[in-house]
Amino acid sequence: LFLAVVRMGMTQLYGHIQNFMREGGSAADQLTRVVLLGFRNSQSEFGRLLSDARIYLSEDQQLLLVERCSDPWTLYESIFTSAVASGELPQIDPTLASTMFVGLIHGQTWSVKTRRIAPPLDDTRARLLVDTLFGGIRAVDLREKPSGKVECGAGTGDAVGLIGPEIGKKPQAV
């Protein structure tokens, strides 16, 4: 019975995200709506249901949910794929981008629960998370070079993850 309830909850979540995609707008707009939903769900019975599922369902049951249910992860990947196709984002693996995206949401919700950061988890914070993620993806356009170097934005360097005026500059030895 518990597994069936979790499946219904995941199907509802999937439906909400599909609706966000149908509403349109940029990928950033769609993902901001997903973040807001994640923030709301983290403070609701649905959030507790998903937390309980991670605790009480076996690994096989959890895999079954992902494989046979409406897994929202595929929708996140689709949004990132569309963002790349439209030029909103540079080439990036949609699974990697989705992993970073979900990690940002969970990091915020967990940090509020543990009182490391103060609420509110609101639309301003949701947009900040998405803008930060997109800014990082744009700033660090990773393309492996034959020399083993990676391209960082406008230049070539040994470091990855530099943001702002440091893009493309080699880091100073410490």
One Martini backbone bead per residue (centre of mass of N, CA, C, O) as a GRO file, in nm:
protein
  174
    1LEU     BB    1   0.058   0.062  -0.022
    2PHE     BB    2   0.292   0.260   0.003
    3LEU     BB    3   0.392   0.232  -0.287
    4ALA     BB    4   0.129   0.338  -0.417
    5VAL     BB    5   0.141   0.622  -0.293
    6VAL     BB    6   0.412   0.702  -0.415
    7ARG     BB    7   0.328   0.669  -0.709
    8MET     BB    8   0.110   0.886  -0.702
    9GLY     BB    9   0.295   1.119  -0.621
   10MET     BB   10   0.483   1.102  -0.869
   11THR     BB   11   0.262   1.150  -1.078
   12GLN     BB   12   0.187   1.433  -0.981
   13LEU     BB   13   0.463   1.562  -1.014
   14TYR     BB   14   0.488   1.510  -1.315
   15GLY     BB   15   0.236   1.676  -1.393
   16HIS     BB   16   0.336   1.949  -1.293
   17ILE     BB   17   0.588   1.962  -1.477
   18GLN     BB   18   0.440   1.940  -1.742
   19ASN     BB   19   0.284   2.205  -1.703
   20PHE     BB   20   0.531   2.389  -1.697
   21MET     BB   21   0.611   2.320  -1.988
   22ARG     BB   22   0.342   2.412  -2.125
   23GLU     BB   23   0.363   2.714  -2.032
   24GLY     BB   24   0.652   2.781  -2.072
   25GLY     BB   25   0.924   2.938  -2.156
   26SER     BB   26   1.198   2.926  -2.027
   27ALA     BB   27   1.399   2.715  -1.870
   28ALA     BB   28   1.429   2.897  -1.623
   29ASP     BB   29   1.127   2.926  -1.569
   30GLN     BB   30   1.058   2.628  -1.536
   31LEU     BB   31   1.268   2.567  -1.307
   32THR     BB   32   1.156   2.769  -1.104
   33ARG     BB   33   0.888   2.621  -1.067
   34VAL     BB   34   1.018   2.361  -0.963
   35VAL     BB   35   1.151   2.479  -0.715
   36LEU     BB   36   0.895   2.577  -0.576
   37LEU     BB   37   0.773   2.298  -0.553
   38GLY     BB   38   1.003   2.180  -0.383
   39PHE     BB   39   0.970   2.371  -0.149
   40ARG     BB   40   0.677   2.299  -0.080
   41ASN     BB   41   0.716   1.988  -0.052
   42SER     BB   42   0.924   1.999   0.188
   43GLN     BB   43   0.668   2.124   0.379
   44SER     BB   44   0.509   1.855   0.332
   45GLU     BB   45   0.366   1.550   0.308
   46PHE     BB   46   0.513   1.478   0.049
   47GLY     BB   47   0.799   1.509   0.159
   48ARG     BB   48   0.767   1.290   0.371
   49LEU     BB   49   0.701   1.059   0.182
   50LEU     BB   50   0.975   1.062   0.030
   51SER     BB   51   1.150   1.022   0.278
   52ASP     BB   52   1.021   0.752   0.363
   53ALA     BB   53   1.090   0.600   0.104
   54ARG     BB   54   1.401   0.605   0.148
   55ILE     BB   55   1.375   0.437   0.416
   56TYR     BB   56   1.139   0.193   0.361
   57LEU     BB   57   1.246   0.126   0.093
   58SER     BB   58   1.390  -0.062  -0.105
   59GLU     BB   59   1.608  -0.058  -0.354
   60ASP     BB   60   1.422  -0.208  -0.552
   61GLN     BB   61   1.175  -0.022  -0.511
   62GLN     BB   62   1.314   0.240  -0.597
   63LEU     BB   63   1.386   0.145  -0.883
   64LEU     BB   64   1.097   0.088  -0.972
   65LEU     BB   65   1.003   0.379  -0.960
   66VAL     BB   66   1.200   0.486  -1.177
   67GLU     BB   67   1.131   0.275  -1.410
   68ARG     BB   68   0.782   0.268  -1.380
   69CYS     BB   69   0.748   0.560  -1.335
   70SER     BB   70   0.699   0.896  -1.304
   71ASP     BB   71   0.996   1.045  -1.375
   72PRO     BB   72   1.110   1.367  -1.339
   73TRP     BB   73   1.399   1.350  -1.452
   74THR     BB   74   1.324   1.344  -1.756
   75LEU     BB   75   1.223   1.639  -1.754
   76TYR     BB   76   1.479   1.782  -1.679
   77GLU     BB   77   1.640   1.681  -1.922
   78SER     BB   78   1.452   1.810  -2.132
   79ILE     BB   79   1.497   2.102  -2.052
   80PHE     BB   80   1.805   2.102  -2.103
   81THR     BB   81   1.793   2.017  -2.398
   82SER     BB   82   1.629   2.265  -2.490
   83ALA     BB   83   1.834   2.481  -2.396
   84VAL     BB   84   2.051   2.393  -2.595
   85ALA     BB   85   1.888   2.405  -2.863
   86SER     BB   86   1.814   2.727  -2.815
   87GLY     BB   87   2.083   2.864  -2.661
   88GLU     BB   88   2.059   2.910  -2.347
   89LEU     BB   89   2.273   2.678  -2.351
   90PRO     BB   90   2.533   2.507  -2.348
   91GLN     BB   91   2.684   2.232  -2.378
   92ILE     BB   92   2.525   1.965  -2.187
   93ASP     BB   93   2.466   1.726  -1.977
   94PRO     BB   94   2.149   1.656  -1.864
   95THR     BB   95   2.223   1.484  -1.616
   96LEU     BB   96   2.421   1.672  -1.484
   97ALA     BB   97   2.233   1.916  -1.464
   98SER     BB   98   2.015   1.771  -1.295
   99THR     BB   99   2.191   1.706  -1.054
  100MET     BB  100   2.255   1.997  -0.980
  101PHE     BB  101   1.968   2.096  -0.950
  102VAL     BB  102   1.871   1.902  -0.725
  103GLY     BB  103   2.097   1.975  -0.525
  104LEU     BB  104   2.006   2.266  -0.476
  105ILE     BB  105   1.733   2.205  -0.356
  106HIS     BB  106   1.821   2.014  -0.126
  107GLY     BB  107   2.015   2.209   0.009
  108GLN     BB  108   1.800   2.415   0.096
  109THR     BB  109   1.598   2.236   0.250
  110TRP     BB  110   1.804   2.121   0.451
  111SER     BB  111   1.911   2.395   0.563
  112VAL     BB  112   1.642   2.475   0.689
  113LYS     BB  113   1.592   2.226   0.870
  114THR     BB  114   1.895   2.281   1.013
  115ARG     BB  115   1.941   2.601   1.040
  116ARG     BB  116   2.162   2.727   0.836
  117ILE     BB  117   1.916   2.867   0.707
  118ALA     BB  118   1.685   3.101   0.619
  119PRO     BB  119   1.403   3.184   0.558
  120PRO     BB  120   1.273   3.185   0.257
  121LEU     BB  121   1.131   2.963   0.018
  122ASP     BB  122   1.126   3.141  -0.270
  123ASP     BB  123   1.123   3.298  -0.571
  124THR     BB  124   1.394   3.437  -0.531
  125ARG     BB  125   1.556   3.180  -0.461
  126ALA     BB  126   1.482   3.016  -0.707
  127ARG     BB  127   1.610   3.208  -0.916
  128LEU     BB  128   1.894   3.207  -0.800
  129LEU     BB  129   1.955   2.911  -0.850
  130VAL     BB  130   1.914   2.911  -1.158
  131ASP     BB  131   2.106   3.145  -1.229
  132THR     BB  132   2.358   3.014  -1.109
  133LEU     BB  133   2.361   2.761  -1.278
  134PHE     BB  134   2.360   2.898  -1.557
  135GLY     BB  135   2.612   3.070  -1.512
  136GLY     BB  136   2.804   2.830  -1.473
  137ILE     BB  137   2.755   2.692  -1.744
  138ARG     BB  138   2.840   2.936  -1.915
  139ALA     BB  139   3.130   2.987  -1.789
  140VAL     BB  140   3.168   2.658  -1.813
  141ASP     BB  141   3.266   2.555  -2.119
  142LEU     BB  142   3.314   2.228  -2.168
  143ARG     BB  143   3.607   2.142  -2.371
  144GLU     BB  144   3.793   1.910  -2.475
  145LYS     BB  145   4.128   1.901  -2.537
  146PRO     BB  146   4.395   1.748  -2.676
  147SER     BB  147   4.590   1.864  -2.435
  148GLY     BB  148   4.380   1.860  -2.169
  149LYS     BB  149   4.241   2.107  -2.187
  150VAL     BB  150   4.013   2.363  -2.090
  151GLU     BB  151   3.741   2.555  -2.153
  152CYS     BB  152   3.695   2.892  -2.009
  153GLY     BB  153   3.505   3.034  -2.187
  154ALA     BB  154   3.722   3.255  -2.353
  155GLY     BB  155   3.946   3.059  -2.252
  156THR     BB  156   4.250   2.893  -2.153
  157GLY     BB  157   4.282   2.640  -1.891
  158ASP     BB  158   4.323   2.447  -1.589
  159ALA     BB  159   4.062   2.565  -1.477
  160VAL     BB  160   3.752   2.510  -1.308
  161GLY     BB  161   3.499   2.753  -1.205
  162LEU     BB  162   3.531   3.027  -1.300
  163ILE     BB  163   3.421   3.360  -1.215
  164GLY     BB  164   3.414   3.624  -1.400
  165PRO     BB  165   3.716   3.786  -1.454
  166GLU     BB  166   3.865   3.487  -1.429
  167ILE     BB  167   3.806   3.397  -1.695
  168GLY     BB  168   4.076   3.220  -1.847
  169LYS     BB  169   4.256   3.224  -1.606
  170LYS     BB  170   4.517   3.140  -1.438
  171PRO     BB  171   4.596   3.020  -1.154
  172GLN     BB  172   4.745   3.083  -0.872
  173ALA     BB  173   4.982   2.998  -0.679
  174VAL     BB  174   4.982   2.881  -0.324
   0.00000   0.00000   0.00000
